[in-house]
Coordinates of C-alpha atoms in Angstrom, one line a residue:
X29 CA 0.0 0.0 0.0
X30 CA 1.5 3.2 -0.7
X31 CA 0.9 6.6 1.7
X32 CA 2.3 10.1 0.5
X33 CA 1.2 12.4 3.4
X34 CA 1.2 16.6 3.0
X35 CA -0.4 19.3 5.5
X36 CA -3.3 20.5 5.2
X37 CA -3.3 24.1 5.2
X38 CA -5.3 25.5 7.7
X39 CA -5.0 28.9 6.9
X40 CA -6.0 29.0 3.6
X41 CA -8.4 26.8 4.3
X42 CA -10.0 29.3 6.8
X43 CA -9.4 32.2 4.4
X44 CA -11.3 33.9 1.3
X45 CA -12.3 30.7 -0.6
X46 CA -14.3 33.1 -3.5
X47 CA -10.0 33.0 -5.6
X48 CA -10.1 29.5 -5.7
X49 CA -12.5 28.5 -7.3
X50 CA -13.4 28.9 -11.3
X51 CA -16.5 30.6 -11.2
X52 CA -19.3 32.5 -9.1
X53 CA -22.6 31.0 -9.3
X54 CA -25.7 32.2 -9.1
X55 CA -25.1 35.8 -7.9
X56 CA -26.6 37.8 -10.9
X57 CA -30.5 36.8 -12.7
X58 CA -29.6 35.3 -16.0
X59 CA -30.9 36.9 -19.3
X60 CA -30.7 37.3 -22.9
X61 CA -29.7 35.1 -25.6
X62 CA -26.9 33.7 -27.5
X63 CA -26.3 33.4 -31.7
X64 CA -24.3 30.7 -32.4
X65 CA -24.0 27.4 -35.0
X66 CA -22.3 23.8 -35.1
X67 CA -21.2 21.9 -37.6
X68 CA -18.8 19.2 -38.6
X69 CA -16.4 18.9 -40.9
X70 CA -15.9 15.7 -42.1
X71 CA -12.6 16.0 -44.4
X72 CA -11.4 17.9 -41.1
X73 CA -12.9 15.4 -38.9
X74 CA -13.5 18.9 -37.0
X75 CA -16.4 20.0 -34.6
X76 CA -16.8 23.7 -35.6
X77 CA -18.9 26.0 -32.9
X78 CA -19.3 29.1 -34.5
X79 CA -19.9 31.7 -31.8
X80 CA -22.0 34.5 -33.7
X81 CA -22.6 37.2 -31.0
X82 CA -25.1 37.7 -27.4
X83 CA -27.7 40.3 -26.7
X84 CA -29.5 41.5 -23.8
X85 CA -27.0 39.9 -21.1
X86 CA -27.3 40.6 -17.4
X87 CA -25.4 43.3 -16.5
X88 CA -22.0 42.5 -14.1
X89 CA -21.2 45.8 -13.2
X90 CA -25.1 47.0 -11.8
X91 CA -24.1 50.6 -11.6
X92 CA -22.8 51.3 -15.2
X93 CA -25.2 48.6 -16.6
X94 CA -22.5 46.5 -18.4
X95 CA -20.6 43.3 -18.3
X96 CA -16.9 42.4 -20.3
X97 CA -18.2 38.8 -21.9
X98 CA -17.0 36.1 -23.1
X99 CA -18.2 32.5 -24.2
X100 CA -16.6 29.4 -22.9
X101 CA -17.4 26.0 -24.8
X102 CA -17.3 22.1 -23.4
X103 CA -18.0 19.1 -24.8
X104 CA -19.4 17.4 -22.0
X105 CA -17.3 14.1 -21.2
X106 CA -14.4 16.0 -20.9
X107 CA -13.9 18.7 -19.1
X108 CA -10.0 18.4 -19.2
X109 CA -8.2 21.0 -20.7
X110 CA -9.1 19.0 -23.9
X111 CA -12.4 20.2 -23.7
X112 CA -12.7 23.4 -22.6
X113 CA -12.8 26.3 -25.7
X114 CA -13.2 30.2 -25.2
X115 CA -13.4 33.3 -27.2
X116 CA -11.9 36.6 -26.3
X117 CA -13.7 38.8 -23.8
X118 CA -15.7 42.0 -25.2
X119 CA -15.4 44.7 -22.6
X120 CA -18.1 47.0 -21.4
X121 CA -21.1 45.6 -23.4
X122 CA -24.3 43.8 -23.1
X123 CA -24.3 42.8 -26.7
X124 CA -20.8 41.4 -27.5
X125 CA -19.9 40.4 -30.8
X126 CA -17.8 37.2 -31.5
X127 CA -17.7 35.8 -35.2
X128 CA -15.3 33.3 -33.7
X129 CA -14.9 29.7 -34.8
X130 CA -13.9 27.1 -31.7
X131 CA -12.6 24.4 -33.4
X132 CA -12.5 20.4 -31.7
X133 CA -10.8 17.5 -33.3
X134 CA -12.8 14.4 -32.6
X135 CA -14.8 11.7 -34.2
X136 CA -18.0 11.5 -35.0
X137 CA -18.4 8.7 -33.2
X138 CA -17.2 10.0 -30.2
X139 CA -18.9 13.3 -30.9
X140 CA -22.4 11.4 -30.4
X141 CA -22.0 10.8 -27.3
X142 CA -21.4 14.1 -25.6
X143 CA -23.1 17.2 -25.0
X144 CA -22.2 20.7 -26.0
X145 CA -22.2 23.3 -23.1
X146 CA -21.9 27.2 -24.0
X147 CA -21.9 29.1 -21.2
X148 CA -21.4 32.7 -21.3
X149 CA -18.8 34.9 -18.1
X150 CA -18.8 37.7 -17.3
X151 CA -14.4 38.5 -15.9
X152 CA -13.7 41.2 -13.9
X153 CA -10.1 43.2 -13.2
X154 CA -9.4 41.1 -10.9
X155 CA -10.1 38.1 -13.1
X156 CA -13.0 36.4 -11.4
X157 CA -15.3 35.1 -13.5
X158 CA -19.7 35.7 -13.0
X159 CA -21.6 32.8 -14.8
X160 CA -24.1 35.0 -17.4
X161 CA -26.1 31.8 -18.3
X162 CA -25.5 28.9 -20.4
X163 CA -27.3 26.2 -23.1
X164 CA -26.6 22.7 -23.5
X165 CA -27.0 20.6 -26.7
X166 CA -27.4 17.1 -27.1
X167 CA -25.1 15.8 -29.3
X168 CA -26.4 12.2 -29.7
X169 CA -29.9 13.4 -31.3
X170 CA -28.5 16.1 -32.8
X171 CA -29.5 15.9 -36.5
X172 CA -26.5 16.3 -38.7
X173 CA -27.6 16.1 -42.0
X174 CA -30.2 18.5 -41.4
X175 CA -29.1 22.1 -43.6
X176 CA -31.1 24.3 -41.0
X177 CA -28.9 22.9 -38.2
X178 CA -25.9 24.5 -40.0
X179 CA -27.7 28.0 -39.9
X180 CA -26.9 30.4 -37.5
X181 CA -30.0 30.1 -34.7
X182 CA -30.6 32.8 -31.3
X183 CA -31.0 30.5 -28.2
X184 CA -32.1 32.2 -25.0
X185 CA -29.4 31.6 -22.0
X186 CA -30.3 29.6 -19.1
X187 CA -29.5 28.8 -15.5
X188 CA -26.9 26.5 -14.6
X189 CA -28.7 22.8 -15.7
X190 CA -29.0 20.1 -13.2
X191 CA -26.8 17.5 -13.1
X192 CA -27.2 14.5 -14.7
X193 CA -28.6 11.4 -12.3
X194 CA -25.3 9.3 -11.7
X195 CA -26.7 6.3 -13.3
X196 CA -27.2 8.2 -16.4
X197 CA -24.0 9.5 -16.4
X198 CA -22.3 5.8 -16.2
X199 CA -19.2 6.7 -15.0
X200 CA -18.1 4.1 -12.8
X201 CA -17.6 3.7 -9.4
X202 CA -15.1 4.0 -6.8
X203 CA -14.4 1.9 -3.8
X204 CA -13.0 3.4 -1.0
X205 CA -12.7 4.1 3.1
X206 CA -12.2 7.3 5.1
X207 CA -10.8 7.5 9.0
X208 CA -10.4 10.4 11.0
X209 CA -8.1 10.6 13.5
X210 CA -8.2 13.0 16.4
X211 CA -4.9 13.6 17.8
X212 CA -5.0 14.3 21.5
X213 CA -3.0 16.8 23.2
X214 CA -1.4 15.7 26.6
X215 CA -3.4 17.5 29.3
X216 CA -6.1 18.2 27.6
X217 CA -9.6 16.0 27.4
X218 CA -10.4 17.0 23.8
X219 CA -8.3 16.8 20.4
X220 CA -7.5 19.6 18.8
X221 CA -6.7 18.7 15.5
X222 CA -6.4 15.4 13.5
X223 CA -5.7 13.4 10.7
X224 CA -8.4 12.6 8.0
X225 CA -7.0 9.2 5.8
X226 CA -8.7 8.5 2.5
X227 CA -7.8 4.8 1.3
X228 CA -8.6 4.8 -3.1
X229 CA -9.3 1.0 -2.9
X230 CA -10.3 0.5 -6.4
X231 CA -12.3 1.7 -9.3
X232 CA -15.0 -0.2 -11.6
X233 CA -16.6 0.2 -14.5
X234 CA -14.5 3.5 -15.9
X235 CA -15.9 4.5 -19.2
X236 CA -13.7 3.9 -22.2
X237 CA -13.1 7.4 -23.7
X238 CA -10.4 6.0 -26.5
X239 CA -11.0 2.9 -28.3
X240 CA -10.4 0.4 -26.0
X241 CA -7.5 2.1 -23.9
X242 CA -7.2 3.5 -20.6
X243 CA -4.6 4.6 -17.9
X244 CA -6.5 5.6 -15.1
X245 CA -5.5 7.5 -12.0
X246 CA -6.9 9.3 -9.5
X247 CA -6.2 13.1 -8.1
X248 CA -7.3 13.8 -4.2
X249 CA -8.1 17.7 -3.0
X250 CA -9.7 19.1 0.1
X251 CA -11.4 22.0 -0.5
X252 CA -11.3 24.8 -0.6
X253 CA -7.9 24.6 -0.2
X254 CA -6.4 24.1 -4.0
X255 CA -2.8 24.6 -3.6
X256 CA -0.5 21.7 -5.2
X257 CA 0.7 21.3 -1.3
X258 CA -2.9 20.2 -1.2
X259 CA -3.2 18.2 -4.1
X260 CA -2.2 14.3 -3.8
X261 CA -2.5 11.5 -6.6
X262 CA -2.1 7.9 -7.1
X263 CA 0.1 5.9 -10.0
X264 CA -1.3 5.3 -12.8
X265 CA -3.0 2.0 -13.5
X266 CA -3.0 1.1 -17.9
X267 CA -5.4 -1.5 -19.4
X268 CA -8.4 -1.9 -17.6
X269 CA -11.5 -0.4 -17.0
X270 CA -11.4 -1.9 -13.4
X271 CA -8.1 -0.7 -11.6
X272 CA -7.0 -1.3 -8.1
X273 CA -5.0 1.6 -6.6
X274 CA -4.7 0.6 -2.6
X275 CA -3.6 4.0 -2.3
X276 CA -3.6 5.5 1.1
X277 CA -3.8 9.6 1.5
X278 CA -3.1 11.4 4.7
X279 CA -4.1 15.1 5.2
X280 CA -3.3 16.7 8.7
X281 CA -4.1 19.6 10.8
X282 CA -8.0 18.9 10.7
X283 CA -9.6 20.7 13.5
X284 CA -13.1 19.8 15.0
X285 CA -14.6 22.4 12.7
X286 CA -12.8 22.3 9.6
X287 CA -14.9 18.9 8.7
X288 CA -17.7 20.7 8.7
X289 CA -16.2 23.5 6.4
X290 CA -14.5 21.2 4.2
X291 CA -14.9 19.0 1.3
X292 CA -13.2 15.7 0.1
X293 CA -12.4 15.8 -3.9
X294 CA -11.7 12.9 -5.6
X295 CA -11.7 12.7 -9.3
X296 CA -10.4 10.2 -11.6
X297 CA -8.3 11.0 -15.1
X298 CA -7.3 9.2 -18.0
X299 CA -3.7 9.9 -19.1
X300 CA -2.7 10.4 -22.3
X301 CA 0.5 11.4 -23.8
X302 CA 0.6 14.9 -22.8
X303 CA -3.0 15.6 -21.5
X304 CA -5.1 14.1 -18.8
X305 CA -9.4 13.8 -19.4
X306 CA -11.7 13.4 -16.8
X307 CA -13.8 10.2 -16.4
X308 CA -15.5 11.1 -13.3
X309 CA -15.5 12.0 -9.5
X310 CA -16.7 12.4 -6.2
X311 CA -17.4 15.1 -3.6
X312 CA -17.0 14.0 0.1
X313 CA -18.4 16.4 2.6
X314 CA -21.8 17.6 4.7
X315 CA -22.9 18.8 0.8
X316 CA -24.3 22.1 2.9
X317 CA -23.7 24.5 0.0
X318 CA -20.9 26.6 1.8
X319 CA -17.7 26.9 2.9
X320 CA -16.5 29.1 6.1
X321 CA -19.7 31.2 5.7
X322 CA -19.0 31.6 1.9
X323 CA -21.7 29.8 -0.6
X324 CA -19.8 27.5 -2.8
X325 CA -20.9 25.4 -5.9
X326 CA -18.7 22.5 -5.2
X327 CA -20.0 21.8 -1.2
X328 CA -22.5 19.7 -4.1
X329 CA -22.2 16.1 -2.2
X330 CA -24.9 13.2 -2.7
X331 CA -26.7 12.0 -0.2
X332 CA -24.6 8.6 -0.1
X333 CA -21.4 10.7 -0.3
X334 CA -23.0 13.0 3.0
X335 CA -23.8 9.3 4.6
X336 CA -19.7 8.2 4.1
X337 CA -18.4 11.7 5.5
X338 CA -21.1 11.6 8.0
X339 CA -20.0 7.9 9.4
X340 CA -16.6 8.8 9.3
X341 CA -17.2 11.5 11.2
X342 CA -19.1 10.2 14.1
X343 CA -17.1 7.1 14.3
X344 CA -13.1 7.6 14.9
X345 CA -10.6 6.0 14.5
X346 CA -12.7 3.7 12.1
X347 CA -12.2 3.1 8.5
X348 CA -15.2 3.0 7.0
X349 CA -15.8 1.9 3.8
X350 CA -18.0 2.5 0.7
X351 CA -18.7 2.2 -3.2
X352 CA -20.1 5.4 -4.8
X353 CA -20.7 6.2 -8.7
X354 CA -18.9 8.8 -9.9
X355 CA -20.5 11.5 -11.5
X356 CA -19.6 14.4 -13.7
X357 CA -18.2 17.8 -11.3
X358 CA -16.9 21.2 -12.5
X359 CA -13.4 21.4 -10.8
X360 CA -11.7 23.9 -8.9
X361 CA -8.8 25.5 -10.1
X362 CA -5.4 24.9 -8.8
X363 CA -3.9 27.9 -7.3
X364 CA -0.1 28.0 -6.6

């Protein structure tokens, strides 16, 4: 079994958690609409998402009554780097004009079996980014032969969708078992901090995003603390869908409060010569929606994922022990 076993940073931890994450949520009504058309390119063997222009957006910046947007693109089973497209940001302007072309190199297969999401940000001075809305096509009933489809269409902006059911998603699963471990001071009745261990047993079921191929690992972060110090990761594990890990994380410096505060991420990646896509993950905490008194998108957890964190925390000094799906998560950014 191998260990690797960093601090956990209780002072960023306890600090502003709004930096570290890649988006603000929910803070400004969503309105207006967005031009845009896809097609594909079959001699390029090319997704082409051409990003016409938006009007009538929410306004950022309530007192001048303007936002500087931009439009960010993913094809929804990856959101890896691989995934992820943008155009420029218009400043000052609720009716920003694009004409850009965000190019993805894929199959048509593939292609299929994903979902486009266009979401539209509003980013600041200080470069934090206010979601403006977003649409979300289904790519596996999308009809490509149809002319029309290739036409440039206005589709009115939405709030951040739902997430997809975990059994729809079929991502997987991941065995695992958490134990916290108070560490009591000598003279005193009550710990002050402890240790929280997270053992990656195995995973099953991954979904095949290449041909037959995989080399699967997973990446551990507890938010909302997203510095490298924070972030752990096991080996790699090539050619099956099923790997075993037996990969034991230690974080320390967990005080009585911070496991109310903070959240368990563990998300699983496919490597692949120089870039990494996501297969799936899982969010480990009380699932209450903030962070230190700050509302935060990813304090998301499932009910079964609320159960582990619960049991762990009620029972130390006890590993306990769980399978949960894996499920599809916007992740935080890594901050140095």
């Amino acid at each position: 079994m191998s260990k690797s076993v960093p601090a956990f940073l209780q002072d960023e931890v306890s600090g502003s958690v709004v930096s570290v994450y890649s988006g603000d949520f929910g803070n400004i009504q969503v309105k207006g609409n967005i031009q845009f058309a896809i097609e594909y390119v079959e001699s390029l063997k090319e997704l082409h998402v051409f990003v016409a222009q938006c009007k009538d957006l929410a306004a950022a910046d309530v007192k001048k009554q303007r936002s500087d947007p931009y439009v960010k693109t993913y094809l929804l089973s990856d959101k890896g780097k691989m995934g992820k497209k943008k155009t420029l940001i218009v400043k000052k302007t609720l009716n920003p004009v694009y004409n850009e072309i965000l190019r993805y190199k894929i199959e048509k297969q593939i292609l299929k079996t994903q979902k486009l999401n266009l979401s539209v940000w509003h980013r600041d001075t200080f470069k934090r980014n206010s979601f403006l809305g977003e649409v979300e096509l289904d790519l596996e009933t999308w009809d490509w032969d149809n002319k029309q489809n290739k036409q440039l269409k206005w589709y009115p902006l939405k709030q951040k969708t739902a997430p997809v059911a975990p059994e729809a998603e079929n991502r997987g699963e991941m065995k695992l078992a958490l134990q916290y471990v108070p560490e009591p001071i000598p003279g005193k009745k009550l710990p002050t901090t402890g240790e929280v261990h997270i053992w990656v047993k195995e995973c099953l079921d991954l979904p095949l995003l290449r041909g037959s191929h995989l080399n699967s690992f997973v990446k551990c972060t507890i938010l909302p603390d997203t510095s490298r110090k924070s972030r752990q990761k096991t080996r790699a594990v090539g050619k099956t869908t099923n790997p075993i890990f037996n990969h034991t994380m230690v974080y320390d410096g967990f005080r009585p409060e911070d496991l109310t505060e903070a959240c368990v991420e563990l998300t699983v990646w496919d490597h692949y010569k120089l870039t990494n896509q996501f297969l799936g993950g899982l969010r480990i905490g009380f699932g209450t929606g903030k962070s230190y008194g700050t509302e935060v998108d990813w304090m998301d957890s499932t009910s079964e994922e609320v159960a582990l964190w619960e049991k762990m925390v009620n029972s130390p000094n006890t590993w306990i022990e769980a399978t949960l799906p894996l499920r599809m998560l916007l992740i935080a950014k890594i901050s140095k």
